[in-house]
Amino acid sequence: LSQKSNTREDEMIKPDEMITLACILAIGPWSSASFLVKSKKMSNTSANIFATVTLACLVSIYAFLIKNPKFGLLYINISITISALLPKMLLVGFRSEEDVALRTSGFHWASVASNLFVSCAVMCEPFFCDSFIKRIGGHFIFDLALAIDVIVKTFMVPKDIEIHFIGKMKTK
């Protein structure tokens, strides 16, 4: 006899959770859309449609296929990373000087190392947090990885850009 289990995997994601998930996941598609507009690879309207469709797909995949909160952080981080980087990798060429400059802008080995550290922490958390990492602070490792990532990227801000609190950036 099979009994219906009352695990979270059998339930639908609640509307408030879906909205929260969408707000978080929006980081990837909208940063990608912003890049595509600034690089003149897409019009503003096309980029907004692209970001909206991508976001709807990302939320639907979690809501209907994954459903397990244990994998939520992993899914969020992988989804944001892929949706932010994939258009840059696929829609920007490599032959013209402009495209090469777009592909390499913001590249720094320290950023790669800090991203790798964050990725490792994210991928380990759903599998090891409740076992041995919990004893040494499983979530602390992820938080530490994020803090290191923020510090590294803070020092990588180009010196010729002034960032103002009103949200505008000016080049010196």
Short mmCIF file of C-alpha atoms in Angstrom, two decimals:
data_model
loop_
_atom_site.label_atom_id
_atom_site.label_comp_id
_atom_site.label_asym_id
_atom_site.label_seq_id
_atom_site.Cartn_x
_atom_site.Cartn_y
_atom_site.Cartn_z
CA LEU A 1 0.00 0.00 0.00
CA SER A 2 1.32 3.35 -0.88
CA GLN A 3 0.53 6.27 1.30
CA LYS A 4 0.61 9.80 0.08
CA SER A 5 3.49 11.48 1.84
CA ASN A 6 3.08 14.96 3.20
CA THR A 7 6.51 16.09 2.14
CA ARG A 8 7.09 19.49 0.66
CA GLU A 9 7.85 17.89 -2.71
CA ASP A 10 4.18 16.90 -3.12
CA GLU A 11 2.93 20.43 -2.53
CA MET A 12 2.72 23.34 -4.91
CA ILE A 13 4.86 26.35 -4.18
CA LYS A 14 2.83 29.06 -2.43
CA PRO A 15 2.14 32.32 -4.29
CA ASP A 16 4.12 34.46 -1.83
CA GLU A 17 7.08 32.09 -2.15
CA MET A 18 6.78 32.23 -5.94
CA ILE A 19 6.86 36.04 -5.87
CA THR A 20 9.90 36.03 -3.59
CA LEU A 21 11.62 33.49 -5.82
CA ALA A 22 10.84 35.59 -8.91
CA CYS A 23 12.25 38.73 -7.28
CA ILE A 24 15.50 36.95 -6.45
CA LEU A 25 15.81 35.12 -9.77
CA ALA A 26 15.17 38.37 -11.68
CA ILE A 27 18.76 39.41 -10.94
CA GLY A 28 20.11 37.17 -13.72
CA PRO A 29 17.74 37.89 -16.62
CA TRP A 30 17.60 41.62 -15.99
CA SER A 31 21.35 42.03 -15.64
CA SER A 32 21.65 40.12 -18.89
CA ALA A 33 19.01 42.31 -20.56
CA SER A 34 20.80 45.43 -19.34
CA PHE A 35 24.09 44.18 -20.78
CA LEU A 36 22.46 43.32 -24.13
CA VAL A 37 20.92 46.80 -24.42
CA LYS A 38 24.14 48.61 -23.43
CA SER A 39 26.14 46.52 -25.89
CA LYS A 40 23.59 47.29 -28.62
CA LYS A 41 22.91 43.59 -29.20
CA MET A 42 19.16 43.99 -28.49
CA SER A 43 16.61 46.76 -28.37
CA ASN A 44 15.18 47.75 -25.01
CA THR A 45 11.82 46.14 -25.82
CA SER A 46 13.37 42.87 -27.03
CA ALA A 47 15.63 42.70 -23.98
CA ASN A 48 12.69 43.23 -21.61
CA ILE A 49 10.69 40.50 -23.36
CA PHE A 50 13.75 38.21 -23.23
CA ALA A 51 14.20 38.86 -19.49
CA THR A 52 10.50 38.34 -18.71
CA VAL A 53 10.29 35.05 -20.62
CA THR A 54 13.54 33.82 -19.06
CA LEU A 55 12.31 34.71 -15.57
CA ALA A 56 8.96 32.96 -16.16
CA CYS A 57 10.83 29.83 -17.30
CA LEU A 58 13.17 29.88 -14.29
CA VAL A 59 10.31 30.23 -11.79
CA SER A 60 8.26 27.54 -13.57
CA ILE A 61 11.14 25.07 -13.54
CA TYR A 62 11.48 25.43 -9.77
CA ALA A 63 7.74 25.53 -9.06
CA PHE A 64 6.79 22.51 -11.13
CA LEU A 65 9.90 20.35 -11.32
CA ILE A 66 12.20 20.94 -8.36
CA LYS A 67 9.85 22.02 -5.54
CA ASN A 68 12.33 20.97 -2.86
CA PRO A 69 13.47 23.88 -0.64
CA LYS A 70 16.64 21.94 0.13
CA PHE A 71 17.83 22.73 -3.40
CA GLY A 72 16.48 26.30 -3.45
CA LEU A 73 19.77 28.11 -2.81
CA LEU A 74 21.63 25.95 -5.29
CA TYR A 75 18.94 26.49 -7.95
CA ILE A 76 18.83 30.24 -7.36
CA ASN A 77 22.59 30.67 -7.65
CA ILE A 78 22.99 28.44 -10.69
CA SER A 79 20.00 30.06 -12.41
CA ILE A 80 21.23 33.61 -11.79
CA THR A 81 24.74 32.75 -12.94
CA ILE A 82 23.64 30.99 -16.12
CA SER A 83 20.97 33.52 -17.07
CA ALA A 84 23.40 36.41 -16.51
CA LEU A 85 26.37 34.89 -18.36
CA LEU A 86 24.89 32.75 -21.13
CA PRO A 87 23.66 35.64 -23.33
CA LYS A 88 27.07 37.30 -23.03
CA MET A 89 28.70 34.06 -24.12
CA LEU A 90 26.27 33.30 -26.96
CA LEU A 91 25.24 36.70 -28.35
CA VAL A 92 28.56 38.53 -28.32
CA GLY A 93 30.96 37.71 -31.12
CA PHE A 94 34.70 37.25 -30.84
CA ARG A 95 36.12 38.71 -34.05
CA SER A 96 35.52 42.45 -33.86
CA GLU A 97 37.46 44.59 -31.39
CA GLU A 98 34.20 45.83 -29.84
CA ASP A 99 33.01 42.28 -29.16
CA VAL A 100 36.34 41.21 -27.70
CA ALA A 101 36.25 44.27 -25.44
CA LEU A 102 32.69 43.37 -24.34
CA ARG A 103 33.67 39.78 -23.59
CA THR A 104 36.73 40.73 -21.58
CA SER A 105 35.34 43.78 -19.77
CA GLY A 106 35.32 43.16 -16.04
CA PHE A 107 37.44 40.01 -16.26
CA HIS A 108 39.88 39.55 -13.41
CA TRP A 109 41.41 36.36 -11.99
CA ALA A 110 40.53 37.40 -8.43
CA SER A 111 36.89 37.53 -9.49
CA VAL A 112 37.13 34.06 -11.03
CA ALA A 113 38.64 32.70 -7.80
CA SER A 114 35.98 34.31 -5.57
CA ASN A 115 33.19 33.11 -7.90
CA LEU A 116 34.63 29.60 -7.73
CA PHE A 117 34.68 29.73 -3.92
CA VAL A 118 31.03 30.88 -3.83
CA SER A 119 30.03 28.22 -6.36
CA CYS A 120 31.70 25.46 -4.35
CA ALA A 121 29.97 26.62 -1.17
CA VAL A 122 26.60 26.78 -2.94
CA MET A 123 26.95 23.33 -4.49
CA CYS A 124 28.07 21.70 -1.25
CA GLU A 125 25.41 23.22 0.96
CA PRO A 126 22.31 21.15 0.00
CA PHE A 127 24.26 17.91 0.14
CA PHE A 128 26.55 18.39 3.15
CA CYS A 129 25.00 21.13 5.31
CA ASP A 130 22.91 18.72 7.38
CA SER A 131 25.79 16.29 7.82
CA PHE A 132 29.38 17.26 8.61
CA ILE A 133 29.33 20.92 7.49
CA LYS A 134 26.51 21.66 9.95
CA ARG A 135 28.91 20.99 12.81
CA ILE A 136 31.37 23.56 11.49
CA GLY A 137 28.71 26.08 10.45
CA GLY A 138 27.31 25.06 7.05
CA HIS A 139 25.55 28.32 6.34
CA PHE A 140 28.50 30.23 7.75
CA ILE A 141 30.69 28.84 4.96
CA PHE A 142 28.29 30.19 2.32
CA ASP A 143 28.03 33.55 4.09
CA LEU A 144 31.82 33.74 4.33
CA ALA A 145 32.14 32.94 0.62
CA LEU A 146 29.71 35.77 -0.22
CA ALA A 147 31.57 38.21 2.05
CA ILE A 148 34.88 37.37 0.38
CA ASP A 149 33.25 37.75 -3.04
CA VAL A 150 31.92 41.22 -2.15
CA ILE A 151 35.29 42.34 -0.78
CA VAL A 152 37.16 41.13 -3.87
CA LYS A 153 34.70 42.80 -6.23
CA THR A 154 34.76 46.02 -4.22
CA PHE A 155 38.50 46.33 -4.75
CA MET A 156 38.04 45.63 -8.46
CA VAL A 157 35.95 48.77 -9.14
CA PRO A 158 37.84 50.68 -11.83
CA LYS A 159 39.61 53.74 -10.48
CA ASP A 160 38.33 55.95 -13.32
CA ILE A 161 34.67 55.59 -12.29
CA GLU A 162 33.00 57.67 -9.63
CA ILE A 163 29.95 56.04 -8.10
CA HIS A 164 27.44 58.50 -6.68
CA PHE A 165 24.77 57.65 -4.15
CA ILE A 166 22.01 58.74 -6.51
CA GLY A 167 22.81 55.75 -8.70
CA LYS A 168 24.60 57.42 -11.59
CA MET A 169 28.13 56.57 -12.64
CA LYS A 170 30.47 59.03 -14.28
CA THR A 171 33.76 58.33 -15.96
CA LYS A 172 36.53 60.73 -15.00
#
